[in-house]
Structures are given as C-alpha cells and as structure tokens.
Short mmCIF file of C-alpha atoms and ligand atoms in Angstrom, two decimals:
data_model
loop_
_atom_site.label_atom_id
_atom_site.label_comp_id
_atom_site.label_asym_id
_atom_site.label_seq_id
_atom_site.Cartn_x
_atom_site.Cartn_y
_atom_site.Cartn_z
CA MET L 1 1.87 5.05 17.66
CA GLN L 2 2.01 2.78 20.73
CA ILE L 3 0.37 -0.47 19.60
CA ALA L 4 -0.47 -3.66 21.49
CA ILE L 5 -1.13 -6.77 19.42
CA ILE L 6 -3.00 -9.52 21.27
CA GLY L 7 -1.89 -12.67 19.48
CA SER L 8 1.49 -13.55 17.98
CA GLY L 9 0.49 -15.94 15.21
CA ASN L 10 0.28 -15.32 11.47
CA VAL L 11 -1.52 -12.00 11.87
CA GLY L 12 0.30 -10.83 14.98
CA LYS L 13 3.69 -11.37 13.36
CA ALA L 14 2.71 -9.88 10.01
CA LEU L 15 1.18 -6.72 11.47
CA ALA L 16 3.96 -6.34 14.04
CA GLY L 17 6.58 -6.43 11.29
CA SER L 18 4.72 -3.88 9.18
CA PHE L 19 4.02 -1.59 12.14
CA THR L 20 7.59 -1.57 13.41
CA ARG L 21 8.97 -0.98 9.90
CA ALA L 22 6.68 2.07 9.74
CA GLY L 23 8.18 3.36 13.00
CA HIS L 24 5.44 2.35 15.43
CA ASP L 25 6.13 0.95 18.88
CA VAL L 26 4.70 -2.58 19.12
CA THR L 27 4.08 -4.87 22.08
CA LEU L 28 2.91 -8.45 21.48
CA THR L 29 1.27 -11.09 23.62
CA ALA L 30 0.41 -14.76 23.10
CA SER L 31 -1.07 -17.60 25.04
CA ASN L 32 2.44 -19.06 25.33
CA PRO L 33 4.81 -16.23 26.36
CA ASP L 34 7.63 -17.84 24.37
CA HIS L 35 5.62 -17.30 21.18
CA ALA L 36 5.22 -13.61 21.97
CA ARG L 37 8.95 -13.32 22.61
CA GLU L 38 9.75 -15.08 19.31
CA ALA L 39 7.34 -12.84 17.40
CA ALA L 40 8.79 -9.76 19.09
CA ALA L 41 12.33 -10.81 18.22
CA GLN L 42 11.33 -11.40 14.57
CA SER L 43 9.42 -8.15 14.20
CA GLY L 44 11.42 -5.69 16.22
CA GLY L 45 8.67 -5.33 18.81
CA ARG L 46 8.55 -6.22 22.51
CA ALA L 47 6.75 -9.01 24.34
CA ALA L 48 4.52 -8.14 27.29
CA GLU L 49 3.98 -10.36 30.30
CA SER L 50 0.19 -10.13 30.03
CA ASN L 51 -2.57 -8.88 27.78
CA ARG L 52 -3.53 -6.24 30.34
CA GLU L 53 0.02 -4.96 30.61
CA ALA L 54 0.25 -4.66 26.81
CA ALA L 55 -3.12 -2.93 26.47
CA ALA L 56 -2.59 -0.56 29.38
CA ALA L 57 0.48 0.99 27.75
CA ALA L 58 -1.01 1.21 24.24
CA GLU L 59 -3.01 3.82 22.34
CA LEU L 60 -4.29 1.15 19.98
CA VAL L 61 -4.99 -2.51 20.72
CA ALA L 62 -5.25 -4.99 17.83
CA LEU L 63 -7.10 -8.23 18.49
CA ALA L 64 -5.41 -11.02 16.52
CA VAL L 65 -6.73 -14.17 18.19
CA HIS L 66 -9.22 -16.72 16.94
CA TYR L 67 -12.83 -15.62 17.19
CA PRO L 68 -13.91 -18.15 19.85
CA LEU L 69 -11.24 -16.68 22.17
CA VAL L 70 -12.28 -13.06 21.70
CA ASP L 71 -14.88 -13.02 24.47
CA GLY L 72 -12.38 -14.24 27.04
CA VAL L 73 -9.69 -11.82 25.91
CA VAL L 74 -12.07 -8.84 25.95
CA ALA L 75 -13.31 -9.84 29.42
CA GLU L 76 -9.73 -10.17 30.66
CA LEU L 77 -8.76 -6.78 29.22
CA GLY L 78 -11.83 -5.16 30.78
CA ASP L 79 -11.25 -1.53 31.69
CA ALA L 80 -7.80 -1.56 30.07
CA LEU L 81 -9.71 -1.06 26.80
CA ALA L 82 -11.62 2.02 27.95
CA GLY L 83 -11.01 4.91 25.58
CA LYS L 84 -8.61 2.85 23.47
CA VAL L 85 -8.84 2.29 19.75
CA VAL L 86 -9.50 -1.45 19.48
CA VAL L 87 -8.87 -2.89 16.04
CA ASP L 88 -10.73 -6.13 15.44
CA VAL L 89 -8.80 -8.18 12.88
CA THR L 90 -10.67 -11.42 13.57
CA ASN L 91 -12.74 -13.46 11.16
CA ARG L 92 -15.46 -15.97 11.85
CA VAL L 93 -14.98 -18.93 9.59
CA ASP L 94 -16.76 -22.23 9.19
CA PRO L 95 -15.68 -23.60 5.80
CA ALA L 96 -18.06 -26.55 6.18
CA ASP L 97 -21.04 -24.24 6.65
CA PRO L 98 -20.08 -20.77 5.38
CA GLY L 99 -23.58 -19.36 5.75
CA SER L 100 -23.61 -19.99 9.48
CA THR L 101 -21.37 -16.99 10.14
CA MET L 102 -23.46 -14.63 7.98
CA ASP L 103 -26.00 -14.28 10.73
CA GLY L 104 -26.80 -10.59 10.94
CA THR L 105 -24.04 -9.62 13.32
CA SER L 106 -20.25 -9.29 13.32
CA ALA L 107 -17.40 -10.00 15.68
CA ALA L 108 -16.65 -6.28 15.78
CA GLU L 109 -20.17 -5.36 16.93
CA GLN L 110 -20.05 -8.10 19.55
CA ILE L 111 -16.75 -6.72 20.86
CA GLN L 112 -18.18 -3.20 20.98
CA ALA L 113 -21.19 -4.48 22.95
CA ARG L 114 -18.88 -6.21 25.45
CA ALA L 115 -16.47 -3.29 25.71
CA PRO L 116 -18.73 -0.23 25.40
CA GLU L 117 -15.96 2.20 26.44
CA ALA L 118 -13.64 0.95 23.70
CA ARG L 119 -13.53 2.61 20.28
CA VAL L 120 -13.87 -0.49 18.13
CA VAL L 121 -12.77 -0.42 14.50
CA LYS L 122 -12.85 -3.32 12.05
CA ALA L 123 -9.77 -3.34 9.86
CA PHE L 124 -7.09 -5.52 8.27
CA ASN L 125 -9.36 -8.60 8.41
CA THR L 126 -9.91 -8.51 4.62
CA ALA L 127 -6.18 -9.01 4.00
CA PHE L 128 -4.39 -12.31 4.52
CA ALA L 129 -1.29 -12.28 6.71
CA ALA L 130 0.93 -12.30 3.61
CA ARG L 131 -0.65 -9.03 2.50
CA GLN L 132 -0.63 -7.54 6.00
CA ALA L 133 3.11 -8.10 5.88
CA ASP L 134 3.36 -6.63 2.38
CA PRO L 135 0.26 -4.75 1.16
CA VAL L 136 1.75 -3.72 -2.18
CA VAL L 137 1.38 -6.18 -5.07
CA GLU L 138 3.20 -5.42 -8.32
CA GLY L 139 3.29 -1.76 -7.39
CA VAL L 140 -0.41 -1.62 -6.45
CA ALA L 141 -1.39 -0.76 -2.87
CA LEU L 142 -4.19 -3.01 -1.68
CA ASP L 143 -7.24 -1.41 -0.09
CA ALA L 144 -7.68 -1.51 3.68
CA PHE L 145 -11.40 -1.30 4.43
CA ILE L 146 -12.10 0.33 7.78
CA ALA L 147 -15.44 0.33 9.61
CA GLY L 148 -16.30 1.97 12.91
CA ASP L 149 -18.64 4.35 14.71
CA ASP L 150 -15.92 6.63 16.12
CA ASP L 151 -14.58 8.87 13.35
CA GLN L 152 -11.39 9.80 15.18
CA ALA L 153 -10.60 6.17 15.90
CA LYS L 154 -11.26 5.30 12.27
CA GLN L 155 -8.99 8.15 11.16
CA ALA L 156 -6.20 6.86 13.43
CA VAL L 157 -6.55 3.39 11.89
CA ALA L 158 -6.63 4.87 8.39
CA GLU L 159 -3.34 6.66 9.09
CA LEU L 160 -1.89 3.45 10.51
CA ALA L 161 -3.00 1.46 7.43
CA GLY L 162 -1.55 4.11 5.14
CA SER L 163 1.72 4.12 7.06
CA ILE L 164 2.28 0.43 6.29
CA GLY L 165 1.41 0.71 2.60
CA PHE L 166 -2.33 0.11 2.23
CA ARG L 167 -4.73 2.56 0.62
CA PRO L 168 -7.16 3.19 3.50
CA ILE L 169 -10.86 3.31 2.67
CA ASP L 170 -13.57 4.39 5.11
CA ALA L 171 -16.21 1.66 4.79
CA GLY L 172 -18.72 3.37 7.07
CA PRO L 173 -20.14 2.59 10.52
CA LEU L 174 -19.25 -0.47 12.59
CA VAL L 175 -22.24 -2.37 11.23
CA MET L 176 -20.30 -2.54 7.94
CA ALA L 177 -17.97 -4.98 9.71
CA ARG L 178 -20.57 -7.54 8.62
CA ALA L 179 -19.64 -6.82 5.01
CA LEU L 180 -15.90 -6.81 5.75
CA GLU L 181 -16.17 -10.16 7.52
CA ALA L 182 -18.13 -11.54 4.56
CA MET L 183 -15.42 -10.27 2.18
CA ALA L 184 -12.83 -12.17 4.17
CA LEU L 185 -15.05 -15.25 4.14
CA LEU L 186 -15.33 -14.97 0.35
CA ASN L 187 -11.56 -14.78 -0.10
CA ILE L 188 -10.98 -17.67 2.33
CA THR L 189 -13.56 -19.78 0.47
CA LEU L 190 -11.90 -18.99 -2.86
CA GLN L 191 -8.49 -20.04 -1.57
CA LEU L 192 -9.89 -23.30 -0.23
CA ARG L 193 -12.03 -24.15 -3.27
CA ASN L 194 -9.31 -23.36 -5.81
CA ASN L 195 -6.27 -24.36 -3.81
CA TRP L 196 -4.91 -20.85 -4.20
CA PRO L 197 -1.86 -19.77 -2.16
CA TRP L 198 -3.47 -17.29 0.29
CA GLN L 199 -1.80 -14.28 -1.32
CA ALA L 200 -4.65 -12.49 -3.14
CA GLY L 201 -6.10 -9.30 -1.69
CA PHE L 202 -8.81 -6.76 -2.42
CA LYS L 203 -8.33 -3.68 -4.61
CA LEU L 204 -11.12 -1.55 -6.07
CA VAL L 205 -10.35 -0.48 -9.62
CA GLY L 206 -11.89 2.38 -11.53
CA PRO L 207 -12.37 5.97 -10.37
CA THR L 208 -12.63 6.32 -6.58
CA PRO L 209 -12.02 10.05 -6.10
N1 NAP U 301 -4.14 -15.78 8.98
C1 NAP U 301 -4.64 -14.82 8.22
O1 NAP U 301 -4.24 -14.64 7.05
C2 NAP U 301 -5.72 -13.92 8.77
C3 NAP U 301 -6.05 -12.76 8.06
C4 NAP U 301 -7.02 -11.89 8.58
C5 NAP U 301 -7.63 -12.19 9.78
N2 NAP U 301 -7.30 -13.34 10.44
C6 NAP U 301 -7.93 -13.58 11.74
O2 NAP U 301 -6.98 -13.17 12.72
C7 NAP U 301 -7.08 -14.00 13.89
C8 NAP U 301 -5.73 -14.66 14.16
O3 NAP U 301 -5.40 -15.49 13.05
P1 NAP U 301 -3.91 -16.13 12.95
O4 NAP U 301 -3.85 -16.77 11.63
O5 NAP U 301 -2.91 -15.12 13.32
O6 NAP U 301 -4.01 -17.25 14.08
P2 NAP U 301 -2.79 -18.04 14.76
O7 NAP U 301 -1.62 -18.05 13.85
O8 NAP U 301 -3.34 -19.33 15.24
O9 NAP U 301 -2.41 -17.12 16.03
C9 NAP U 301 -3.29 -16.94 17.10
C10 NAP U 301 -2.50 -16.31 18.22
O10 NAP U 301 -3.40 -16.03 19.31
C11 NAP U 301 -2.67 -16.29 20.50
N3 NAP U 301 -3.58 -16.42 21.63
C12 NAP U 301 -4.46 -17.41 21.93
N4 NAP U 301 -5.08 -17.16 23.08
C13 NAP U 301 -4.59 -15.99 23.54
C14 NAP U 301 -4.82 -15.20 24.68
N5 NAP U 301 -5.73 -15.55 25.61
N6 NAP U 301 -4.11 -14.05 24.85
C15 NAP U 301 -3.19 -13.67 23.94
N7 NAP U 301 -2.94 -14.38 22.81
C16 NAP U 301 -3.62 -15.52 22.63
C17 NAP U 301 -1.93 -17.56 20.19
O11 NAP U 301 -0.94 -17.77 21.16
P3 NAP U 301 0.08 -19.03 21.04
O12 NAP U 301 1.04 -18.65 19.93
O13 NAP U 301 0.76 -19.06 22.36
O14 NAP U 301 -0.75 -20.22 20.72
C18 NAP U 301 -1.41 -17.22 18.80
O15 NAP U 301 -0.19 -16.51 18.89
C19 NAP U 301 -8.20 -14.99 13.59
O16 NAP U 301 -9.40 -14.46 14.12
C20 NAP U 301 -8.26 -15.01 12.07
O17 NAP U 301 -9.55 -15.36 11.60
C21 NAP U 301 -6.36 -14.21 9.97
#
C-alpha cells in the first residue's frame, strides 16, 4: 500500500518502520524537513517535500501530529484528501483536566466534518508508539481497534493493521472514535499516575469468535 504519514515523531517513526517492514511504501513529512528525512532514513521510507505532495501520491494518509495542529494540516491538505483513506492516530490529552476532552465528540469526527470527501478511520491511537513499532507482546498480538463509517476504508486499515502484527477489530462507526480516544486517555493516565514505562497495550481476552 502507498502510505503517507504526516508527522515524523514517535508515532510517525514507529508506524513507518512497521509499515515498511510489512512491505508497504511509506512517505513521511514533518514540520522540519530534516526530521522527515531522518525518520525516512531510519524506517526505510522516503521524505516528501510537503504534506500535499505526500498525500497526493498515497492511497492512505495517516495523521500523526498533535491534535491542536490537525485543523491546519487538514486545511492544508484540502482536496488532496478527497477519496483517500485518512487514518486519524491523534489523541486529545489534558492530563491536568482529563474530563475536558471527553466532551461528546472526537478528533476523528472533527476531521471527517472538515474533510467530507475523505474516508476517515480512527486507528492505532490506542497503542503507544512502542507497541505500534512492535504490536506483539510475549507472543500475544495486541488488538487494533478500528472505527469508521466507510466499510471498505475500515477493511483496508484492518488489513494494514494485520500486516504489521496487530489483531484488527472492527469497533463500529466513526462515532466510536470517542471510545477509542477515551481508551487512549485511560492508558495515558495510568502511565502518568503509576510511572509506568509507556509499553502496555490493549488486548481483549476470552472468546471473541
Ligand atoms: N506517542 C505515542 O505513543 C502516541 C500513541 C498514539 C497516538 N499518539 C498521538 O499521535 C500524535 C503524534 O504524537 P507523537 O508522539 O508522534 O508526537 P511528536 O513525537 O511530537 O511528533 C509530532 C510530529 O508532527 C510533526 N508536525 C508538526 N506540524 C506538522 C505539520 N504542519 N506538517 C507535518 N508534520 C508536522 C512534527 O514535526 P517536527 O519533527 O519537524 O517537529 C513531528 O515530527 C499525537 O496526536 C498523539 O496524541 C501518540
């Protein structure tokens, strides 16, 4: 799959490495082009000169920037997102006031509203970068929860998640991104409160036929 990753930080690098190892073609961008080039060199991907250039050539665009920057990035990408699978990996986090982000919406729904021609899917946000880089813990494949309104787009993301080692799980329509963002918030809060090392990920146990 031809994949553009907007953002070359913890998430951009981790997903780029996993995607290229699985045989996908990855292009990265960053605010500082040197960071995109470094991430591309580390992960076996390529750096693009601009977000639009990366998105235009991709079948799937992953948004891996901080939430406050998403609006600007989506506006910049504009019609380059039309018809594309857009994977929202972002989380909204305010550790000082966790409830403030549980406000009856989600980043993914906001992106879909701003880019109505895009096929927005929420995925990978429930896994920390360490687990995006390596989704298998002691032989157990972590679950990748995937929410979206476009079944074909969701299926493409499920195949992508499976190709890098997750067990993909269809979490329902895009509105379920609210739950996925809250799951991430829970895990972030647990790491902060307990001084855990940002390695734990979600796995449903018990029969899930
Ligand atoms: N870290 C995790 O474990 C994790 C897990 C799941 C979800 N998330 C979410 O994923 C998102 C990224 O987190 P992160 O930890 O990867 O952050 P990060 O390490 O700070 O990386 C953010 C990246 O975004 C780039 N960027 C900023 N503005 C940009 C623009 N206009 N166009 C293109 N790239 C731009 C930055 O470029 P520069 O390098 O040039 O500054 C940087 O490479 C956040 O929404 C976060 O909540 C994080």
